[in-house]
Coordinates of N, CA and C in Angstrom, one line a residue:
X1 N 24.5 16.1 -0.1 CA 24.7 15.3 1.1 C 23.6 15.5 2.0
X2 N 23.0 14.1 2.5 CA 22.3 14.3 3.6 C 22.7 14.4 4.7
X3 N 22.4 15.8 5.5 CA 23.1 15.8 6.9 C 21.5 15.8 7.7
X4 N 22.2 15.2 9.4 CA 21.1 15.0 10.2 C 20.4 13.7 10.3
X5 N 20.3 13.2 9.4 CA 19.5 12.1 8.5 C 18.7 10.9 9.1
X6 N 18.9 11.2 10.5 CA 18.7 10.0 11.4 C 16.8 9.7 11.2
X7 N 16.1 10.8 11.2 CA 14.3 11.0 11.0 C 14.3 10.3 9.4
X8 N 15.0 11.1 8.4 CA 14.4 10.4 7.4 C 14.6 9.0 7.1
X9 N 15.9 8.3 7.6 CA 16.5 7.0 7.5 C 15.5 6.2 8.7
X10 N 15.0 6.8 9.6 CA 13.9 6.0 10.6 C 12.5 6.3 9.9
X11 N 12.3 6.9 8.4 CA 11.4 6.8 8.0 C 11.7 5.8 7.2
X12 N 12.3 5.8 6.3 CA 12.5 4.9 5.4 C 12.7 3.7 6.1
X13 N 13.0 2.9 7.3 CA 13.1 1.9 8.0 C 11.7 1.5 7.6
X14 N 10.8 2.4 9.0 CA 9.5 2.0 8.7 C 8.5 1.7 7.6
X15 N 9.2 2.5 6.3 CA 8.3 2.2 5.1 C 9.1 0.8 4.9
X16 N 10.0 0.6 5.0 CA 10.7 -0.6 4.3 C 10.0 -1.6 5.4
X17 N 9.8 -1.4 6.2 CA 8.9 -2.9 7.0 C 7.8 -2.8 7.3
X18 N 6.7 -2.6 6.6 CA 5.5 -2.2 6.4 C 5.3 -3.7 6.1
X19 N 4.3 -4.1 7.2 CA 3.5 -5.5 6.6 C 3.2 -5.8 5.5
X20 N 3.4 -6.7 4.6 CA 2.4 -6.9 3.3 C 1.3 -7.8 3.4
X21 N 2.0 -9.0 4.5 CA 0.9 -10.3 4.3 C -0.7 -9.9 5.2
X22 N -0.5 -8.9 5.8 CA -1.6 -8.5 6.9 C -2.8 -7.5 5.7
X23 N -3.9 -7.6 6.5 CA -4.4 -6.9 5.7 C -5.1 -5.7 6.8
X24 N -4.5 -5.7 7.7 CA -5.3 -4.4 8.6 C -4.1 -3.4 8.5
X25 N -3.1 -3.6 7.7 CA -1.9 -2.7 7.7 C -1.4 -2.9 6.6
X26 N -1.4 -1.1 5.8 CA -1.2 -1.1 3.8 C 0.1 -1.8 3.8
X27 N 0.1 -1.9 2.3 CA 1.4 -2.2 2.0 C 2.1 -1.4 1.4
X28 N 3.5 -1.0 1.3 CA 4.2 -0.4 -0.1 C 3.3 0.3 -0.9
X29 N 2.8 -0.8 -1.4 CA 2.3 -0.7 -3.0 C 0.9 0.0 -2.8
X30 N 0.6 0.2 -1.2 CA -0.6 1.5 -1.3 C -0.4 2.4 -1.1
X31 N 1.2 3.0 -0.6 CA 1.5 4.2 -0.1 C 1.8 5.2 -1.5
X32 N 1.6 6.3 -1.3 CA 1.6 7.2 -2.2 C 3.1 7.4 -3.0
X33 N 4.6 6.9 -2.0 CA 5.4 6.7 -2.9 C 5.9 5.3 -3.8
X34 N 5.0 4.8 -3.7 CA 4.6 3.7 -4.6 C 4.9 3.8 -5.9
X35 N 6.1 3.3 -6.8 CA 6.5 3.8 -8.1 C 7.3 5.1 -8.2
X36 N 7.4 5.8 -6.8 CA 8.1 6.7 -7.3 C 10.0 6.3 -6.7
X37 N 10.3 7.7 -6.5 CA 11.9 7.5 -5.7 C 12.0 6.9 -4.4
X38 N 11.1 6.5 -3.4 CA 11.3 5.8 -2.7 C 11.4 4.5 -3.3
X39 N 10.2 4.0 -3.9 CA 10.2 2.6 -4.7 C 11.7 2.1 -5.0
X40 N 11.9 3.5 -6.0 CA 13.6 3.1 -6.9 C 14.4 2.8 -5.6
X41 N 14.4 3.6 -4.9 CA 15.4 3.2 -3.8 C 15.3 1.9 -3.2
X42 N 13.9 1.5 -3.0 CA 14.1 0.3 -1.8 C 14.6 -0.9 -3.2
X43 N 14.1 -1.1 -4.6 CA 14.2 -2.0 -5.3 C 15.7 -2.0 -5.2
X44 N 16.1 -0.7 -5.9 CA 17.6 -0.5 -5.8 C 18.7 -1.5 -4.5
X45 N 17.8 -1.0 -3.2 CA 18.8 -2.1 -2.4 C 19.0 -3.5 -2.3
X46 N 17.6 -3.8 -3.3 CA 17.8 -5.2 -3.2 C 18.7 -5.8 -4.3
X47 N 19.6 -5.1 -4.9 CA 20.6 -6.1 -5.6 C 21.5 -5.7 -4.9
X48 N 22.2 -5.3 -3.5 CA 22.9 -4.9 -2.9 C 23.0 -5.7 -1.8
X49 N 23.8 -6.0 -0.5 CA 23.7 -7.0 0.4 C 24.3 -6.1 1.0
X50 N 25.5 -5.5 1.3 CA 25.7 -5.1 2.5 C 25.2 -3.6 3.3
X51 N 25.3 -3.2 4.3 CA 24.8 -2.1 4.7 C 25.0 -0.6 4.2
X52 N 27.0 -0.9 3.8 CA 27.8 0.0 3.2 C 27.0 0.5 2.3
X53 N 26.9 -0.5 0.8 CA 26.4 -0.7 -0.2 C 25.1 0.3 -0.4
X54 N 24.1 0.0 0.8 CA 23.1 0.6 0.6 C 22.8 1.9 0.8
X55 N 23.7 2.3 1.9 CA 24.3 3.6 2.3 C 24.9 4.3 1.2
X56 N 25.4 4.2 0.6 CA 25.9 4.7 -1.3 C 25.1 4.9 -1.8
X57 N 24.1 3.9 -2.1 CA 23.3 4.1 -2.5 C 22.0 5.3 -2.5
X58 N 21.8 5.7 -0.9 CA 20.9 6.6 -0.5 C 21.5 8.0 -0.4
X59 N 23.3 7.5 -0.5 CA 23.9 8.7 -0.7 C 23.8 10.1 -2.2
X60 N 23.6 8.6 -2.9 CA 22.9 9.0 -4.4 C 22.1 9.4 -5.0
X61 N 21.5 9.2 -3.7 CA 19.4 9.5 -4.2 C 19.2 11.2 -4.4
X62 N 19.3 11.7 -5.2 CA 19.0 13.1 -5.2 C 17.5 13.0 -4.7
X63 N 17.0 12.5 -5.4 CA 15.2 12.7 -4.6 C 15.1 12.7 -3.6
X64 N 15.6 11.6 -2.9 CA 15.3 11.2 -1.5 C 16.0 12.2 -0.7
X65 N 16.9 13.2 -1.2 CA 18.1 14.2 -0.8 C 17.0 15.5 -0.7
X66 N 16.5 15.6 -1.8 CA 15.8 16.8 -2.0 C 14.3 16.7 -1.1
X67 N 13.5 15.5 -1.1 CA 12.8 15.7 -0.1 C 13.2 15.6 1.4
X68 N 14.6 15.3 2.0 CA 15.0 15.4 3.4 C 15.0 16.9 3.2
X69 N 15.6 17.4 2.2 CA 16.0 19.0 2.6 C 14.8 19.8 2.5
X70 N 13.8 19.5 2.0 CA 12.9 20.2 2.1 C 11.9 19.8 3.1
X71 N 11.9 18.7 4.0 CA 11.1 18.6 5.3 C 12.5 19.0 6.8
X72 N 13.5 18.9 5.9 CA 14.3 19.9 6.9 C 14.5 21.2 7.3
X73 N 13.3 21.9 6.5 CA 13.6 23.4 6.4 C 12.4 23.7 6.1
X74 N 11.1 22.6 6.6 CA 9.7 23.6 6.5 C 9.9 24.3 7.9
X75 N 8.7 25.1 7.9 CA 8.7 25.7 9.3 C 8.5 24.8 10.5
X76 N 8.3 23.4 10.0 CA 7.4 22.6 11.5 C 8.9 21.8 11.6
X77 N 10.0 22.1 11.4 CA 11.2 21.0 11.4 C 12.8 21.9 11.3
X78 N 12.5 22.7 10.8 CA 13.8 23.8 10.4 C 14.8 23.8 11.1
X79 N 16.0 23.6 11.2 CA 17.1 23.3 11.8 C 18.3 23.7 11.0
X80 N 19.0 23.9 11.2 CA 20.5 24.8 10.7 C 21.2 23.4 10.3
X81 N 21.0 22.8 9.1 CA 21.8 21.7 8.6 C 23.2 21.4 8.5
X82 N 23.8 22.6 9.1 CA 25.2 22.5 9.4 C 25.8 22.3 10.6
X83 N 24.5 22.5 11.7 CA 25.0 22.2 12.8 C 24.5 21.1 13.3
X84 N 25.3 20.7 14.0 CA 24.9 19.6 14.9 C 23.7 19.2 15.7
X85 N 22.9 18.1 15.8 CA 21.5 18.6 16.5 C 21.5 17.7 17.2
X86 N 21.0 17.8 19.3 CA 20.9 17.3 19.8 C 19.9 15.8 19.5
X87 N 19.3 15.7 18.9 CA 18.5 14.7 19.1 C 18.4 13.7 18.3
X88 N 18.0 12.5 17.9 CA 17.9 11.3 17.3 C 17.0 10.5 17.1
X89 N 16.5 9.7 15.9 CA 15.3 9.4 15.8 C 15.9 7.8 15.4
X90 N 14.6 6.7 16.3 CA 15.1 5.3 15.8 C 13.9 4.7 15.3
X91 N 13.7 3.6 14.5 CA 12.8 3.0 14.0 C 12.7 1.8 15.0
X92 N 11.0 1.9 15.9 CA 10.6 0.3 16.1 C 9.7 -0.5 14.8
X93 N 10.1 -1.2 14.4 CA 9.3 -2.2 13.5 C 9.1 -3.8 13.9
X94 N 8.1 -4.1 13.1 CA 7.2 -5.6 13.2 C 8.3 -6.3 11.9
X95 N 9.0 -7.3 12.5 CA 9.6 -8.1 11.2 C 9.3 -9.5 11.2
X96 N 8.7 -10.2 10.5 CA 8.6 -11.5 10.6 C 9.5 -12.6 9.6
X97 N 10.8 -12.2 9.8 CA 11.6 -13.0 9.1 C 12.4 -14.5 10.3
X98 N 11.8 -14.2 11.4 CA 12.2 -15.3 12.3 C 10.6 -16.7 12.1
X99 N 11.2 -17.8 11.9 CA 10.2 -18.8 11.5 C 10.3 -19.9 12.8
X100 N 9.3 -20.7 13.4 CA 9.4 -21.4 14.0 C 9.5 -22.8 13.8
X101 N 9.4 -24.0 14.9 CA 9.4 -24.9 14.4 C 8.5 -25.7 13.0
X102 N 7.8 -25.4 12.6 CA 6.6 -25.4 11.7 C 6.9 -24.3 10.5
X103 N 8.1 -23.9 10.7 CA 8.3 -22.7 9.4 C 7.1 -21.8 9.4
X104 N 6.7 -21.5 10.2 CA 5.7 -20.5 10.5 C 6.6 -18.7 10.7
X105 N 6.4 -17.9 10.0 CA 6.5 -16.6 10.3 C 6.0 -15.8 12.2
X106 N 7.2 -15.7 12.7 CA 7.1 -15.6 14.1 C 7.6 -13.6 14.0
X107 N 6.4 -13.1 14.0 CA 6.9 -11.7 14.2 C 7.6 -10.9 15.1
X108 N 8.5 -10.4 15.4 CA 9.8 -10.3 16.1 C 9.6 -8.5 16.0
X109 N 10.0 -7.7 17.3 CA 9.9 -6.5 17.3 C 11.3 -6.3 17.4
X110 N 11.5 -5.3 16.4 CA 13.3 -4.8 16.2 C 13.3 -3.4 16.3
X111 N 14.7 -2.8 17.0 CA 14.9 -1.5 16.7 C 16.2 -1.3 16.0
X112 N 15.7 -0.5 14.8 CA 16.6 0.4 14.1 C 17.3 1.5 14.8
X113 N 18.7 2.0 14.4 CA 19.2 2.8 14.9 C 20.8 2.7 14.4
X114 N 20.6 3.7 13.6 CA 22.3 3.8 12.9 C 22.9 3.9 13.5
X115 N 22.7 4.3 14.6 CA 24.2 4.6 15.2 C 24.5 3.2 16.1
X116 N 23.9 2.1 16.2 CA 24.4 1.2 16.5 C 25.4 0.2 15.4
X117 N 26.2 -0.1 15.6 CA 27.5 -0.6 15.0 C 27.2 -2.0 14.3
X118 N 26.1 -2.7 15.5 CA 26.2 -4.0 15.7 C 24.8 -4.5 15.0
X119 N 23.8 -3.6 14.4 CA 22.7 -4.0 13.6 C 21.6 -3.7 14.3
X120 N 20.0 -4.2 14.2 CA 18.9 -4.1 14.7 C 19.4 -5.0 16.4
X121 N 18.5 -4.3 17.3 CA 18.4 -4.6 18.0 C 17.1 -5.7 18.3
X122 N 16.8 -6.7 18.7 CA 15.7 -7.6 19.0 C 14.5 -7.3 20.3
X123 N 13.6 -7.1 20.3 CA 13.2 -6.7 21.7 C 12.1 -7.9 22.2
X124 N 12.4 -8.6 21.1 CA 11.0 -10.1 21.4 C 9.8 -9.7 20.8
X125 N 8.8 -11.0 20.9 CA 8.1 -11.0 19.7 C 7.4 -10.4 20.5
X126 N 5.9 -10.2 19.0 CA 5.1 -8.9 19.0 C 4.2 -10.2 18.0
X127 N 2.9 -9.1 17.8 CA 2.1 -9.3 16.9 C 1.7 -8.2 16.6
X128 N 1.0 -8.1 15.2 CA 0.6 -7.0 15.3 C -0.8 -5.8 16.2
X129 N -1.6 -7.1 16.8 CA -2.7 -6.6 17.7 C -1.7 -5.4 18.9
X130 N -0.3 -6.4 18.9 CA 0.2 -5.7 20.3 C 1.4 -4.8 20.3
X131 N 1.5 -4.7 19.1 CA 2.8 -4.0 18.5 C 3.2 -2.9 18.9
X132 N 1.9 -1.6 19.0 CA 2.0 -0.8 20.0 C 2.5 -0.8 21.3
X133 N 2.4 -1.3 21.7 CA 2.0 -1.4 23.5 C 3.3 -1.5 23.6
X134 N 3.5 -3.0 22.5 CA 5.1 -2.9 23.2 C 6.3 -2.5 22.5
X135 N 6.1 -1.6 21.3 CA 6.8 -0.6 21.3 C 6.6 0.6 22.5
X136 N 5.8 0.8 23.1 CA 5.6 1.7 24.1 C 6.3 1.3 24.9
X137 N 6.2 -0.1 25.3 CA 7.3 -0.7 26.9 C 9.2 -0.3 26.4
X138 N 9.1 -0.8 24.7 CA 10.2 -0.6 24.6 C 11.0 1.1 25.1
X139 N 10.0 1.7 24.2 CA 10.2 3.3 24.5 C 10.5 4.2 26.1
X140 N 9.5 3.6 26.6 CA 9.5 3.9 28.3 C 10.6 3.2 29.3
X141 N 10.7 2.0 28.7 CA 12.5 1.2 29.3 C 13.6 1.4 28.8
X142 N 13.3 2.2 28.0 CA 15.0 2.3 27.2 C 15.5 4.0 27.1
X143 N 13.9 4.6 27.1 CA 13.9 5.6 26.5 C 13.6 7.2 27.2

């Protein structure tokens, strides 16, 4: 079981919305777990639809289990996995699944965060020149 899980599951967000169409930002398929247990996983959720679904799924992942536990317990991260830990980690990402009138790809800044009930949060568009910045406004207004 993964406990704590909130850093690796805001990692895997961000790998999961990693630009592809851009070319000043890799894709997937250049990151080092490219073909491996991350790969299986994200392919894996896509014959899946619901959130539940996918959650089983990562519940499954021994790999993806064995590398949380082992960046859970290097020395730069180590935490007592049975207890409770103050803190929480969310994903901002660049998603361009909102289209405009022109069916054009309108990139939309969203925040991840399991412990919301109700899904990604929206924070308005972005591009990626500015994506920073306003992930930073989001960070410093909310955060």
């Amino acid at each position: 079981r993964i406990r704590n899980a909130c850093g690796t599951i805001a990692i895997l967000h961000a790998l999961a919305n990693i630009p592809t169409t851009t070319t000043s930002s890799p894709s997937l398929s250049s990151s080092p777990y490219y073909g491996g247990c991350i790969d299986y996983f994200f392919n894996s959720c896509r014959s899946v639809s619901s959130p539940i679904d996918k959650a089983i799924l990562l519940e499954n992942n021994k790999d993806i289990e064995r590398m949380h536990h082992k960046a859970a317990t290097s020395m730069m991260t180590a935490t007592d996995e049975n207890n409770d830990v103050d803190t929480h980690f969310v994903a901002l990402v660049m998603s361009s699944n909102r289209k405009n009138q022109d069916k054009e790809a309108l990139p939309v800044l969203y925040e991840l965060d399991g412990r919301r009930k109700n899904g990604p949060i929206q924070h308005g568009s972005t591009t990626p020149s500015t994506f920073l910045k306003d992930a930073m406004k989001v960070i410093q207004d909310d955060y």
